[in-house]
CSV table of C-alpha atoms and ligand atoms in Angstrom, one decimal:
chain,number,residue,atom,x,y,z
A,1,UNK,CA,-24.7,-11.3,-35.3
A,2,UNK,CA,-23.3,-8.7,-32.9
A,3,UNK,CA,-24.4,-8.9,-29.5
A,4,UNK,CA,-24.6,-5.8,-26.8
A,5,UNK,CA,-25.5,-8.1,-23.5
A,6,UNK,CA,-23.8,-5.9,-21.1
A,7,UNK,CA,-25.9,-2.7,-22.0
A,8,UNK,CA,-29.7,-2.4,-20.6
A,9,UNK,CA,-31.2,-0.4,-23.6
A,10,UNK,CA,-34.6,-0.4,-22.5
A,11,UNK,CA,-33.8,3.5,-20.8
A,12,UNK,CA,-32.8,4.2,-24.2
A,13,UNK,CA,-35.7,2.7,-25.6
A,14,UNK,CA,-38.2,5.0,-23.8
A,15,UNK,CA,-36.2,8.0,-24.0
A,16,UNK,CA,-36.0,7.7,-27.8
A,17,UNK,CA,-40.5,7.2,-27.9
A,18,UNK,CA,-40.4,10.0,-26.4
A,19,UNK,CA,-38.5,12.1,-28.6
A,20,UNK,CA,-40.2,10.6,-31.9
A,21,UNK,CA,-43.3,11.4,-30.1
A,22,UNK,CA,-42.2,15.0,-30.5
A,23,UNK,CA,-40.7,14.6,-33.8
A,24,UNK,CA,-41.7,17.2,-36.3
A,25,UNK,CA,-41.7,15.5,-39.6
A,26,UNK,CA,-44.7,16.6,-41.5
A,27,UNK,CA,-42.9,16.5,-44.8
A,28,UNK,CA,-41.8,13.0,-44.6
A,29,UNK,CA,-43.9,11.3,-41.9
A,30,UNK,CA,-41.5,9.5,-41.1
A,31,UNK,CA,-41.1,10.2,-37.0
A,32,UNK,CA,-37.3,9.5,-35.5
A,33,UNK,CA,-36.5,9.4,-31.8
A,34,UNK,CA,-32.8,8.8,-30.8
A,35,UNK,CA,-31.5,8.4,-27.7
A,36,UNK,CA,-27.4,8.8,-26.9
A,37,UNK,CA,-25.8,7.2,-23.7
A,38,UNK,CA,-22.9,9.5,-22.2
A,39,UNK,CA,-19.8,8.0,-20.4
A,40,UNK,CA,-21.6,9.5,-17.3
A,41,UNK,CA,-24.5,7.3,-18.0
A,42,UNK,CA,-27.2,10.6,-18.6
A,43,UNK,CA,-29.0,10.0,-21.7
A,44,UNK,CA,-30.0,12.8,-23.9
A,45,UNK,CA,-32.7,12.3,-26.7
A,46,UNK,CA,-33.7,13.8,-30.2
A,47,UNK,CA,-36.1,13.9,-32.5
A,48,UNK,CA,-36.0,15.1,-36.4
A,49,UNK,CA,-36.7,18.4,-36.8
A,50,UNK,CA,-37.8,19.3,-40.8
A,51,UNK,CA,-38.2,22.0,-42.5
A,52,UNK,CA,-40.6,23.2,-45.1
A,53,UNK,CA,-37.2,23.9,-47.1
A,54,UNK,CA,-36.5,20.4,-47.1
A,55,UNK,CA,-32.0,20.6,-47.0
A,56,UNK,CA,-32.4,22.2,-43.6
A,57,UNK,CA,-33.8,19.0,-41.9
A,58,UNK,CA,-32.3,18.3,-38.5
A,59,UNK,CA,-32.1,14.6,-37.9
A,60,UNK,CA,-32.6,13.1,-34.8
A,61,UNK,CA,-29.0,11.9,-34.2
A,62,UNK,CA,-27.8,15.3,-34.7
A,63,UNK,CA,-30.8,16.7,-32.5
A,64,UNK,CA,-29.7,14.1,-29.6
A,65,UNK,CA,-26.0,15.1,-30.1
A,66,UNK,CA,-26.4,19.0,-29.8
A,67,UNK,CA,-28.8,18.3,-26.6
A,68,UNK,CA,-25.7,16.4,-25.0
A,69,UNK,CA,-23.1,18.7,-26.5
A,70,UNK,CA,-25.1,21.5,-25.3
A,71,UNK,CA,-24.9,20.0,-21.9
A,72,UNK,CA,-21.4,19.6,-21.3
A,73,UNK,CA,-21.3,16.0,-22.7
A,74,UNK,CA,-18.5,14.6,-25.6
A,75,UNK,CA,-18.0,11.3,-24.6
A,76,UNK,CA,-20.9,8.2,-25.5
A,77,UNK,CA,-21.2,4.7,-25.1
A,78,UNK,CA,-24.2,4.2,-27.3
A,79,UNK,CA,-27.0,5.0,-29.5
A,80,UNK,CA,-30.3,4.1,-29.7
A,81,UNK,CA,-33.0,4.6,-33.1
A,82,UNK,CA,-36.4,4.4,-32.8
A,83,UNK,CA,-38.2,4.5,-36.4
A,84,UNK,CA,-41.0,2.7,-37.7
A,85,UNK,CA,-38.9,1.3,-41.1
A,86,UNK,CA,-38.7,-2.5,-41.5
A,87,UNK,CA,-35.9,-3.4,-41.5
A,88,UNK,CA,-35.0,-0.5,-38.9
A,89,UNK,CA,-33.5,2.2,-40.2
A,90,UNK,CA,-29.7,3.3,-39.8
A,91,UNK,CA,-28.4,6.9,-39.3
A,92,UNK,CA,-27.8,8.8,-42.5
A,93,UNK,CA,-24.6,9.6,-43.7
A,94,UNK,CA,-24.7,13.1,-42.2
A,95,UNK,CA,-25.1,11.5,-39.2
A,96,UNK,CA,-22.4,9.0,-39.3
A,97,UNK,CA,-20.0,11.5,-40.1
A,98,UNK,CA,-21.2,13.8,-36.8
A,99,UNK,CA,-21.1,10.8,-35.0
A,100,UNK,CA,-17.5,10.0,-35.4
A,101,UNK,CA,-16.2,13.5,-34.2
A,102,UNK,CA,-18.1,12.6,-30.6
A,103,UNK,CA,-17.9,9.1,-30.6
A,104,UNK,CA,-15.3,5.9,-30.8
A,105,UNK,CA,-15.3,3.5,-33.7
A,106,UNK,CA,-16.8,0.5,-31.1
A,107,UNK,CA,-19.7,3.3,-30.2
A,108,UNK,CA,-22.7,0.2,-29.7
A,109,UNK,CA,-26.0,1.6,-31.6
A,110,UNK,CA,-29.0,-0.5,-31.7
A,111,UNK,CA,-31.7,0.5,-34.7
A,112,UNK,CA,-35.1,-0.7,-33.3
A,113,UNK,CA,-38.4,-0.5,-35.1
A,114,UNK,CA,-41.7,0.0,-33.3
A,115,UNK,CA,-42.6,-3.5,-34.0
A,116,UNK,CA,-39.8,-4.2,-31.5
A,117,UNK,CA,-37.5,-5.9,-34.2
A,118,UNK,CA,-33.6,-4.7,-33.7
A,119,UNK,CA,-30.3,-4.8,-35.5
A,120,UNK,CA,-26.9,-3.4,-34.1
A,121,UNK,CA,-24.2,-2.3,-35.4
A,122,UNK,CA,-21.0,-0.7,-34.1
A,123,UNK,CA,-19.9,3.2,-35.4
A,124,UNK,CA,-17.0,2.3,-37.2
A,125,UNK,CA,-18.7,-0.1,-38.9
A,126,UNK,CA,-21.0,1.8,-40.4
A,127,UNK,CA,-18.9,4.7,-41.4
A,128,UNK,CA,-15.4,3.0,-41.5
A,129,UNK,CA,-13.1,5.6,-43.1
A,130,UNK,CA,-14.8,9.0,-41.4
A,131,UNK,CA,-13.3,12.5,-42.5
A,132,UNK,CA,-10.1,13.4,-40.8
A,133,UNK,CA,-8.7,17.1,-40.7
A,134,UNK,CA,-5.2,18.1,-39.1
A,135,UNK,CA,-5.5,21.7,-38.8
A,136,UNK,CA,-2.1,23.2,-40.1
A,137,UNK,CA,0.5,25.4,-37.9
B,1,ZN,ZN1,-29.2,11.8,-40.2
């Protein structure tokens, strides 16, 4: 089992509840709070965002990424999922691959549940072989 001892999550922790207590998911119900660690050690949080046209649904990953994007931020040193899903529930694939143009295959993310159960997981190995593009010229 993979092991993060040196990082103190708990700041993530509540940072993510408090997104998913502003997650706007009336289609699904199913509340996401995320919380991303920058190199700088600021932590910037998302929640899913859904839409009543369902393909526009922002996830919370993304939401969390824009906010630190927004704010000057590209570099990360973890990621933090707060969902009520049992076994905790990974990013999507949508968010894996938006993940990997940020952040470093050995990007630590922990999925936690509210019933405080965890698993973690490293970026590249959930989304090993990510989408590469070498612009031409
Ligand atoms: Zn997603």
């Amino acid at each position: 089992m993979l092991r993060f001892a040196a990082l103190d999550w708990d700041p993530l922790l509540r940072a993510a509840r408090g997104a998913r207590e502003a997650a706007y998911a009336p289609y699904s119900r199913f509340d996401v709070g995320a919380a991303l660690l920058a190199e700088d050690g600021e932590i910037f949080a998302g929640a899913n965002v859904e839409n009543r046209s369902f393909g526009l649904a922002l996830c919370a990953e993304r939401s969390a990424v824009a906010a630190a994007v927004t704010a000057g931020r590209r570099r990360f040193r973890a990621l933090l999922v707060l969902t009520d899903a049992d076994p905790p529930a990974p990013p999507c694939g949508l968010c894996r691959e938006t993940l990997t143009e940020f952040c470093p295959p050995d990007l630590e993310i922990r999925l936690v549940n509210v019933a405080g159960r965890h698993r973690d997981f490293r970026l590249g190995d959930l989304f090993p072989e990510p989408f590469r593009f070498a612009p031409r010229g």
